[in-house]
Coordinates of C-alpha atoms and ligand atoms in Angstrom, one line a residue:
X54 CA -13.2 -6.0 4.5
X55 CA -12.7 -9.7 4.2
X56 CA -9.5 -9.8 3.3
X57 CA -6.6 -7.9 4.5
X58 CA -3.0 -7.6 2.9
X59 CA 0.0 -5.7 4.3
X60 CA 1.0 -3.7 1.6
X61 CA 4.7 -4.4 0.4
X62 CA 4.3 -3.7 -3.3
X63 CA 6.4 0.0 -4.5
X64 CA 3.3 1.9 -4.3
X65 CA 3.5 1.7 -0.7
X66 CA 6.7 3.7 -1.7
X67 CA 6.1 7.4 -1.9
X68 CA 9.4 8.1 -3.9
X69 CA 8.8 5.3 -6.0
X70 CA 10.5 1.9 -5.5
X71 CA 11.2 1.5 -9.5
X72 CA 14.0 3.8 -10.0
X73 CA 16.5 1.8 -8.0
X74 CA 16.2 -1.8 -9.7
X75 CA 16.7 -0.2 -12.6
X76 CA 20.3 0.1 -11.6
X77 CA 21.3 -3.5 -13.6
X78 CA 24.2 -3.8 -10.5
X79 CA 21.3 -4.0 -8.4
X80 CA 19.3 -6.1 -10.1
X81 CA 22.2 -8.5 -10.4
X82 CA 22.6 -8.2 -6.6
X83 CA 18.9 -8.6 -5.9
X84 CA 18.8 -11.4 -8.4
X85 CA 21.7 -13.4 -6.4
X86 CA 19.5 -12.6 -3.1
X87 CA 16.7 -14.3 -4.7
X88 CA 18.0 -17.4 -5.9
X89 CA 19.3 -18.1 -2.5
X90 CA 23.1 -17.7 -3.1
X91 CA 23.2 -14.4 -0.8
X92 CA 21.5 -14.0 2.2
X93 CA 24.0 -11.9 4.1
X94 CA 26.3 -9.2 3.0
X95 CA 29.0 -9.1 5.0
X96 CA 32.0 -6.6 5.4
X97 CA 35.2 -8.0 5.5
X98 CA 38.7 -6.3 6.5
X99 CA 41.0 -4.8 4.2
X100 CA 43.2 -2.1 5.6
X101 CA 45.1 -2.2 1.8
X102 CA 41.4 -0.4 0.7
X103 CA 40.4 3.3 1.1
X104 CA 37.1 2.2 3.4
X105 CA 39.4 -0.4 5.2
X106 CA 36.8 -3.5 4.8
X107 CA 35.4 -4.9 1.6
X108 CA 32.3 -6.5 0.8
X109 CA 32.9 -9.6 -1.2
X110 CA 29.5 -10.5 -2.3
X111 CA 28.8 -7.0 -3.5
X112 CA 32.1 -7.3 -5.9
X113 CA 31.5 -11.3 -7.0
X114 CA 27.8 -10.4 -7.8
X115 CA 28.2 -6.8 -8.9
X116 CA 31.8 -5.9 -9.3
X117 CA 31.4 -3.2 -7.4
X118 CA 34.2 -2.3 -4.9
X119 CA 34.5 0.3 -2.1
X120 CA 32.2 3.5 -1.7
X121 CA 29.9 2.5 -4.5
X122 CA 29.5 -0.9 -2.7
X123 CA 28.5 0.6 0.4
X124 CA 26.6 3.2 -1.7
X125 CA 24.4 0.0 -3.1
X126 CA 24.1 -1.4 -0.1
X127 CA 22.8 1.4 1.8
X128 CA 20.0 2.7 -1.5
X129 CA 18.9 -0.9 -0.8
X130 CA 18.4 -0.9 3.2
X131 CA 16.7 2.4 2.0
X132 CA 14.3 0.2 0.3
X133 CA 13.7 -2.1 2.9
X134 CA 15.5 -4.7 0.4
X135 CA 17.8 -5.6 3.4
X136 CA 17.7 -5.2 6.5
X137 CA 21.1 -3.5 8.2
X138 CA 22.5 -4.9 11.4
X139 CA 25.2 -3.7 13.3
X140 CA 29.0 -5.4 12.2
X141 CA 32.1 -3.2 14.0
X142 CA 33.0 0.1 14.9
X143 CA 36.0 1.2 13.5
X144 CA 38.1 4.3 14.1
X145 CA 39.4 6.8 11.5
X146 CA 42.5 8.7 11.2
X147 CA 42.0 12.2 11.1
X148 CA 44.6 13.1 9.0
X149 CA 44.9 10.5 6.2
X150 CA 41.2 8.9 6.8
X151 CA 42.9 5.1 7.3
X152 CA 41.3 3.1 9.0
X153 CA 44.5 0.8 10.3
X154 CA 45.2 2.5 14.0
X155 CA 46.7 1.0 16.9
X156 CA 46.3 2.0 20.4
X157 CA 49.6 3.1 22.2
X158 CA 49.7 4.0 26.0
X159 CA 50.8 7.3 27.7
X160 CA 51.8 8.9 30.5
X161 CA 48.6 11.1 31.7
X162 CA 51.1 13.4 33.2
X163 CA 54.1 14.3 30.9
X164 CA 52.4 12.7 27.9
X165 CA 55.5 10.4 27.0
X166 CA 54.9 7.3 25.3
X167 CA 57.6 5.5 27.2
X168 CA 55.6 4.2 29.7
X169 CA 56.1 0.1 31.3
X170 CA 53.5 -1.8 32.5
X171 CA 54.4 -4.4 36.0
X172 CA 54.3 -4.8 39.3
X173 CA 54.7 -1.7 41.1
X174 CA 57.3 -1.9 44.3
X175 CA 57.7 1.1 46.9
X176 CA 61.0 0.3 49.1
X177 CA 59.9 1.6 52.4
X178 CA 63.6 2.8 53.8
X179 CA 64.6 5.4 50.5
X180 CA 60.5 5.6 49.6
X181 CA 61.5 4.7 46.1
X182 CA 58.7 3.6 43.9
X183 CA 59.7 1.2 40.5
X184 CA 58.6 -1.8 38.9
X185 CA 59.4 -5.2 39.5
X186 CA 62.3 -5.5 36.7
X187 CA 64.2 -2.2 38.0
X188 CA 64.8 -4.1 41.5
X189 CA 65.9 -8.0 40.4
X190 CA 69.2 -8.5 39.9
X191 CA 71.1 -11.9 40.5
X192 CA 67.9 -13.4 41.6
X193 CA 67.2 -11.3 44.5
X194 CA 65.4 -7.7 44.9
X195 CA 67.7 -4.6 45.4
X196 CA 66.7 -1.3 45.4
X197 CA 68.0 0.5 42.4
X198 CA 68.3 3.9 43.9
X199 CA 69.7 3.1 47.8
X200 CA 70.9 -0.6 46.8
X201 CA 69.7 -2.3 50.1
X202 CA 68.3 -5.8 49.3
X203 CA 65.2 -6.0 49.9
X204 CA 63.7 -9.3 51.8
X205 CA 60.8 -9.1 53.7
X206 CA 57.3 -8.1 52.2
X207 CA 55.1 -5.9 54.5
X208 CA 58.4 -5.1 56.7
X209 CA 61.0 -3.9 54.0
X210 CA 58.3 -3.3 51.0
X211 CA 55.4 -3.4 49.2
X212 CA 53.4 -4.4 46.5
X213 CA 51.0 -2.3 44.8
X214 CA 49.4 -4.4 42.5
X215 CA 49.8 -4.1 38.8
X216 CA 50.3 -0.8 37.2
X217 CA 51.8 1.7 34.6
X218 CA 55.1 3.6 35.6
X219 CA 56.2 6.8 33.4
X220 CA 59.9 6.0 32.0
X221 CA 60.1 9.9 31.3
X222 CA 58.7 11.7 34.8
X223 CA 58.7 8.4 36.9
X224 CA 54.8 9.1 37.6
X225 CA 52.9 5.9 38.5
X226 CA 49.2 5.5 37.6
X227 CA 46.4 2.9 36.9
X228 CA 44.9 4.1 33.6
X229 CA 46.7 5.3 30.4
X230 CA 46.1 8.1 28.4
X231 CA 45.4 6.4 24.9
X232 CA 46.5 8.0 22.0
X233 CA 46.3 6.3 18.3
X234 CA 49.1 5.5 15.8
X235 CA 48.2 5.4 12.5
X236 CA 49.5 2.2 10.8
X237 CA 49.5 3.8 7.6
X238 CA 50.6 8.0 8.0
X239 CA 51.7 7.1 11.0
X240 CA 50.3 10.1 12.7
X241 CA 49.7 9.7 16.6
X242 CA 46.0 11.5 17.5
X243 CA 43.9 11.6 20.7
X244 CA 40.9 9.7 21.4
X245 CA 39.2 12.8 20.7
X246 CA 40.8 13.3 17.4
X247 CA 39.7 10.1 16.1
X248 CA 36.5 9.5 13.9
X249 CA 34.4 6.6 13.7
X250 CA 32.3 4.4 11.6
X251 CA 30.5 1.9 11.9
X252 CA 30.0 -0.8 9.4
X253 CA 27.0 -2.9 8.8
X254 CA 26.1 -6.2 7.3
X255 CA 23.2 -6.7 5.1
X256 CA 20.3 -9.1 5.3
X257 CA 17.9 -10.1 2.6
X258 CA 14.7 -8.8 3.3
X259 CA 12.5 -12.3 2.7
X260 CA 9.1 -10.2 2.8
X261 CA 10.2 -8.3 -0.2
X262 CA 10.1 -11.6 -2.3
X263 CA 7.0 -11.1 -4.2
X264 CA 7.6 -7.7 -5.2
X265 CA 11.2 -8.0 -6.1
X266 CA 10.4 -11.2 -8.2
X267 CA 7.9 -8.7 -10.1
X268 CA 10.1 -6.2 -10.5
X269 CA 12.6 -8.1 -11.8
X270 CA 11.1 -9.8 -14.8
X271 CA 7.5 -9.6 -15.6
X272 CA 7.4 -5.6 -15.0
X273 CA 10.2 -5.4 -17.4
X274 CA 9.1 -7.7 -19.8
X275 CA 5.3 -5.9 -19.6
X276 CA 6.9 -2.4 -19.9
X277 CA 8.4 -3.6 -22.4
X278 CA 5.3 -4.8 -24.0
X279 CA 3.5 -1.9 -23.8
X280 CA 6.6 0.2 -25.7
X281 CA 6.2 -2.5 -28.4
X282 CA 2.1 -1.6 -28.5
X283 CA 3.2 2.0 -29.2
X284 CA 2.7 3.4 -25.9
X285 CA 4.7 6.0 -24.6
X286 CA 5.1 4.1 -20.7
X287 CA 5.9 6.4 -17.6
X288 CA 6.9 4.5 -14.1
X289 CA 5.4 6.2 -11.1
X290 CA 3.7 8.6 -13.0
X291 CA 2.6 11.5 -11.2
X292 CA -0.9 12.9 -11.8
X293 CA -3.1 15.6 -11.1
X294 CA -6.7 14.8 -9.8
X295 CA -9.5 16.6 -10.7
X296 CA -10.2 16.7 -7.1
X297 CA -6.6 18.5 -6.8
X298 CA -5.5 16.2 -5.2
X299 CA -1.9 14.4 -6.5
X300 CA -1.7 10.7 -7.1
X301 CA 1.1 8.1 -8.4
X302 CA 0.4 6.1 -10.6
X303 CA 2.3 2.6 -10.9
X304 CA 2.5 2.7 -14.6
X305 CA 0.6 5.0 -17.1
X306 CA 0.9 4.3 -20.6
X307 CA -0.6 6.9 -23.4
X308 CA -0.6 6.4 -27.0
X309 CA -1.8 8.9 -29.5
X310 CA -3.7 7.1 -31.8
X311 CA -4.7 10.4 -33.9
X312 CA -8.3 10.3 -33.7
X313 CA -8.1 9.5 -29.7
X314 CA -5.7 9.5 -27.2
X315 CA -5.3 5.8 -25.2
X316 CA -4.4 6.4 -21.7
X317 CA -3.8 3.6 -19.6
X318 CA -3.7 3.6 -15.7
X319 CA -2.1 0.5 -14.8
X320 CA -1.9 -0.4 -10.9
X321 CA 1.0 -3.1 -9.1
X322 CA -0.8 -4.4 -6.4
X323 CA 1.8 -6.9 -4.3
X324 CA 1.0 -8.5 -1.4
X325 CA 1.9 -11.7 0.9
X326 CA -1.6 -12.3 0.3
X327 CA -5.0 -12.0 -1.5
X328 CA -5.2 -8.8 -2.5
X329 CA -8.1 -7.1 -0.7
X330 CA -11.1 -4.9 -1.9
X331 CA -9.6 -1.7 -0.4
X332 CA -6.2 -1.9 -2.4
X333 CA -8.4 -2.6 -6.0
X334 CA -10.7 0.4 -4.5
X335 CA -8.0 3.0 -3.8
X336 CA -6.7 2.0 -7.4
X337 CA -9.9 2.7 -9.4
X338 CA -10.6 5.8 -7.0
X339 CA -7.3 7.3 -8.2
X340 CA -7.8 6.5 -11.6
X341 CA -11.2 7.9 -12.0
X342 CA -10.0 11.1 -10.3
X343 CA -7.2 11.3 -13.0
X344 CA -9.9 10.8 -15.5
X345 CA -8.6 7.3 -16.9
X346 CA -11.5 4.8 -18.3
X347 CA -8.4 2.4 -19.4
X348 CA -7.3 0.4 -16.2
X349 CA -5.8 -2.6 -16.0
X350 CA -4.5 -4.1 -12.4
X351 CA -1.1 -6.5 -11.6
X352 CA -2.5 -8.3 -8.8
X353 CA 0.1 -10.7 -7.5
X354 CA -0.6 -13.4 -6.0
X355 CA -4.2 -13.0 -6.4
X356 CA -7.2 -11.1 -6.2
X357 CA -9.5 -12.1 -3.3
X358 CA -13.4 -12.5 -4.1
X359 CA -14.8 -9.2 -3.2
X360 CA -12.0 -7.8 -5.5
X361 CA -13.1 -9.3 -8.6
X362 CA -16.6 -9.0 -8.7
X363 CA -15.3 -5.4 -8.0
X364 CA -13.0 -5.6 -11.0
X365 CA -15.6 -6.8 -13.1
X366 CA -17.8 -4.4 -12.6
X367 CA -15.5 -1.6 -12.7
X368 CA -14.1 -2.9 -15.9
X369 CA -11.0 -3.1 -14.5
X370 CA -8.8 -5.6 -16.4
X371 CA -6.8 -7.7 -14.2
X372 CA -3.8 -9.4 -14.7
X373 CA -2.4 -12.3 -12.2
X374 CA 0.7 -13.8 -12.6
X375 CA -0.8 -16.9 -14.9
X376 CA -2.7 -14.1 -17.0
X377 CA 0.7 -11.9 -17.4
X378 CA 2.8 -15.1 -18.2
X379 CA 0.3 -15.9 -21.6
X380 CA 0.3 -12.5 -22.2
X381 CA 3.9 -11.9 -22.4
X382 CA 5.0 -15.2 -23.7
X383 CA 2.0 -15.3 -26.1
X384 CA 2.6 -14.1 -30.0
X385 CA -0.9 -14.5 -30.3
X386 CA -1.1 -10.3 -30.4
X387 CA 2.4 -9.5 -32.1
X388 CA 3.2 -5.8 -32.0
X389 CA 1.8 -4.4 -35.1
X390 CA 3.9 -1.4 -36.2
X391 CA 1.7 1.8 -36.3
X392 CA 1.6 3.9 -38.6
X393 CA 1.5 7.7 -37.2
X394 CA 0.5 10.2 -38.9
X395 CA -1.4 13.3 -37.9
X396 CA -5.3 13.1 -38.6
X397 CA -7.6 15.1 -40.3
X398 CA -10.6 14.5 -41.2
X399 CA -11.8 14.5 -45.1
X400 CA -14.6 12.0 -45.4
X401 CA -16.3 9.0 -43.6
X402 CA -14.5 6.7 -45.6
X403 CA -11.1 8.0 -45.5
X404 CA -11.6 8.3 -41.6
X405 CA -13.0 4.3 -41.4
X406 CA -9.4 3.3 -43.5
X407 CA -7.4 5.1 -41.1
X408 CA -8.6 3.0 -38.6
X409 CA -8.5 0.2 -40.4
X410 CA -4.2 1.2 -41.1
X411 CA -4.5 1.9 -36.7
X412 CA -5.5 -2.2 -36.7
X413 CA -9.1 -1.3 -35.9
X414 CA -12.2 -3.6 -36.7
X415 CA -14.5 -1.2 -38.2
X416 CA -18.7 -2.1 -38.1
X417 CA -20.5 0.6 -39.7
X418 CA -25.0 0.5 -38.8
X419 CA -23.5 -1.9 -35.9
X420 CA -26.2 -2.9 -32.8
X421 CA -24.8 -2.9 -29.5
X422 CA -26.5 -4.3 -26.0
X423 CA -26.4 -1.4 -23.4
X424 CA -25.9 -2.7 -19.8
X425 CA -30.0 -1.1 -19.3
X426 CA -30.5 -4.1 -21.8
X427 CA -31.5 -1.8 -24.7
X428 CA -29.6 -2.0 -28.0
X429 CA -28.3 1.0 -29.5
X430 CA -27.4 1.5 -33.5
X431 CA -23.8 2.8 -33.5
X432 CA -22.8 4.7 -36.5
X433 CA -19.6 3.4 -36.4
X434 CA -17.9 1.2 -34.1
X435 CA -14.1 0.9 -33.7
X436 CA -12.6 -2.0 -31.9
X437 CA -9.3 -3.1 -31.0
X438 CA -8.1 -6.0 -29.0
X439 CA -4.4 -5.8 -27.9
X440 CA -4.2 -8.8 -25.5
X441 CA -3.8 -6.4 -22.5
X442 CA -7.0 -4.0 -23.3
X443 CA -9.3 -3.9 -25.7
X444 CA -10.1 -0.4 -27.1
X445 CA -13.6 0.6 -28.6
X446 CA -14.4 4.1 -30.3
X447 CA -18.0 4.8 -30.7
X448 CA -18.5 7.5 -33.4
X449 CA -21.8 9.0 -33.8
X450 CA -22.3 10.8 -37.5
X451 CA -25.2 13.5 -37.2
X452 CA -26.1 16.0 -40.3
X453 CA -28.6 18.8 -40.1
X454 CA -29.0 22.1 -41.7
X455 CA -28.1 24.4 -38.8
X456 CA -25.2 23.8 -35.9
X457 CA -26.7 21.0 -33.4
X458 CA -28.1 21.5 -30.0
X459 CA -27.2 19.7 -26.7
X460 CA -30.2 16.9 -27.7
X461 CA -28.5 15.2 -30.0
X462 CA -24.6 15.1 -28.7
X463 CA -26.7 14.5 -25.3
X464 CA -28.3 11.2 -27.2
X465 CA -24.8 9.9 -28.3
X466 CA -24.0 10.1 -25.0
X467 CA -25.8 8.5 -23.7
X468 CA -26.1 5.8 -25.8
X469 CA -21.9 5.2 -25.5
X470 CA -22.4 5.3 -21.6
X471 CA -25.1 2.8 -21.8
X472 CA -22.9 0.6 -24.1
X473 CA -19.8 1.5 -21.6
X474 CA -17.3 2.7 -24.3
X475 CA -15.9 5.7 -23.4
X476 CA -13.8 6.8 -26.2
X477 CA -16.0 8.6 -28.7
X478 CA -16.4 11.0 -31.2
X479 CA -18.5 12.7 -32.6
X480 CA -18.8 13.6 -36.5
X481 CA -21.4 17.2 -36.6
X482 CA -22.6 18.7 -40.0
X483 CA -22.3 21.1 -40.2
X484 CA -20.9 21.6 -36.4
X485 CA -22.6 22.3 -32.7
X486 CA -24.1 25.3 -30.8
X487 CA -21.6 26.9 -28.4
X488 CA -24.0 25.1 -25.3
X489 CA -23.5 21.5 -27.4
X490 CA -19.4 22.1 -27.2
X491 CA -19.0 22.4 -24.2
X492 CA -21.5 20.0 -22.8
X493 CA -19.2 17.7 -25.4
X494 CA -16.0 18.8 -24.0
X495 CA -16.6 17.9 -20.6
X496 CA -17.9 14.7 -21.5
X497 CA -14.5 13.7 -23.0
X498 CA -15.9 13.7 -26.5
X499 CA -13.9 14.4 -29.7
X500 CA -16.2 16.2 -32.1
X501 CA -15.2 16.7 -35.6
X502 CA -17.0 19.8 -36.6
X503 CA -17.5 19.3 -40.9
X504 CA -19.0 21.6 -43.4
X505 CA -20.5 18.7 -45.2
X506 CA -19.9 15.3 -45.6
Ligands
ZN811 ZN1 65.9 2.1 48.4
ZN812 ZN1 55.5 11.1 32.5
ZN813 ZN1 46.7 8.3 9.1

């Protein structure tokens, strides 16, 4: 493999990376991030709000506030949109869930909040133990419980450094207990009691450029394109293979024309880079198990060389940004409005002018060069170009006296294989053997079974 891209595109996305952009608040977001004017998210403090911290960027770009901020910013880190880094921890009260608390100290003893903090004196001659303030009176140190003065350090008293003395039970001791007051229910709760939460701020994800650009404007504008075409458009479609195997599609788009059925398989393939033969293979592999003929890839930037010679021969039509632009800013192929209605076939002619009302190009005795080089007479050849894909519907008309055998729906099949159109129908007079119907069947071929013509 020549050329290797790390996949960043939504398909690398199991559940689907559509769904969320199509949250407009987060496309507003994600549309700031891209033009530069976010790069960070951060949380600011608020104790007036339920979460206790804002995020202002979140309400300026998407006036969201509060939990559904955080909600946004979280479904987007989930995406690898951003990237979340570690802002604060900041403790909960139990009881009314603020998040405005102030540590208060305690007596580990008696539990009394009436505790002092100083220098701690013990008076050798009465052993009484108190902080600096209880013995300074008049500028000298006397010993509030026997009143001696006292003078001399080491001989009268000492010092035992700085530490907390219980108002309440007079116990002396180096760490607290902490307990939390609640600024706003003012309820007092134990360390233990206490929740936490941590709060994040939120990086723009540069990697996620290309993709995002994509999914914010051209996807949009090209699903909407395809709605305009008539096709019913699923995101992330989910399909069953005939292998059995499940696959997701990036976009599948189906329209019912009434003779056939259009089904599109439509691949996103986003990468930093060329996008590499194995991402174009694992798309037409998929496809072909879903049994889709119609594929059309988003390559963005670019397909590398291996992948478009393997495009080409595939007949995968592929669309790089450049190609998507003129097709979604071109009027050249207006939406034509449709006209639906349920077909039946009558005659030959009615069924060419019902094409014809589809916005088909109908040849009738047409030649058409097979890839073997031979040409093949097609009894009637549909064609449709809609900018994005261009449909052709071979229809072979056969008449004999007796239902067909396999020969001649065999022939037709050939011939539409050799000529690579793979929508086709087949118009039988009087109709087909049981063997011929089945052999049509799993060759995807619509047969119109007719008394007479
Ligand atoms: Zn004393
Ligand atoms: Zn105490
Ligand atoms: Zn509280």
């Amino acid at each position: 493999m020549a050329e290797t891209a790390k996949k960043v595109g939504p398909t690398s996305d199991p559940e689907g990376g559509g769904s969320l952009l199509d949250n407009p608040l987060a496309r507003k977001l994600v549309a700031e991030m891209l033009a530069g004017r976010i790069a960070t998210v951060k949380p600011q403090y608020d104790f007036t709000t339920e979460l206790g911290y804002v995020y202002p960027a979140v309400d300026q770009a998407a006036n969201l506030k509060g939990e559904e901020a955080l909600a946004l910013m979280e479904s987007l880190a989930a995406r690898d949109i951003v990237r979340k880094s570690f802002f604060d921890r900041l403790i909960r009260c139990p009881r009314c869930q603020g998040v405005n608390l102030r540590p208060s100290s305690h007596c580990p003893k008696c539990g009394s909040g009436h505790v002092v903090r100083g220098r701690i004196l013990e008076h050798f001659a009465c052993k009484y133990i108190g902080v600096e303030d209880e013995f300074t009176a008049k500028g000298k140190y006397v010993c509030p419980r026997c009143r001696m003065e006292l003078r001399t350090i080491g001989a009268d008293y000492r010092s035992q450094g700085v530490l907390y003395k219980c108002r309440d039970c007079s116990e002396i001791f180096n760490v607290p207990f902490i307990k939390w007051r609640c600024l706003k229910c003012s309820s007092l709760v134990t360390e233990d009691e206490v929740g936490e939460v941590v709060i994040y701020s939120y990086t723009f994800e540069e990697s996620k450029r290309n993709w995002l650009e994509f999914e914010l404007q051209p996807k949009v504008r090209f699903v909407e394109f395809l709605s305009q075409h008539g096709y019913k458009v699923t995101e992330n479609a989910k399909v069953r293979g005939r292998s059995g195997a499940e696959h997701c599609l990036d976009i599948l788009a189906a329209r019912d024309d009434g003779l056939v059925t259009h089904t599109v398989a439509i691949g996103i393939e986003i990468a930093r880079d060329r996008i590499g033969l194995d991402r174009i293979l694992d798309f037409d592999v998929k496809a072909y198990d879903s049994g889709i003929h119609d594929k059309i890839l988003i390559a963005i930037p670019e397909l590398g060389e291996e992948a478009r010679k393997f495009a080409s021969y595939q007949r995968i039509k592929v669309l790089e940004p450049k190609d998507l632009e003129i097709l979604l800013t071109g009027g050249r192929h207006a939406a034509r409005e449709t006209v639906r209605e349920p077909f039946e076939f009558k005659s030959k002619s009615q069924l060419i002018q019902y094409l014809e009302k589809q916005g088909y190009t109908v040849k009738e005795k047409t030649d058409v060069k097979g890839r073997s080089g031979a040409v093949h007479n097609m009894d009637i050849l549909a064609t449709k170009d809609e900018g994005i894909i261009t449909h052709r519907i071979a229809i072979g008309v056969e008449t004999d006296d007796k239902p067909m055998g396999l020969d001649r729906v065999f022939d037709f099949d050939d011939k539409a294989y050799d000529t690579g159109i793979l929508d086709k129908v087949f118009i039988a007079v009087p109709g087909l053997t049981k063997e011929a119907t089945q052999f049509a069947k799993r060759q995807g071929i619509r047969v119109l079974a007719v008394s007479q013509l």
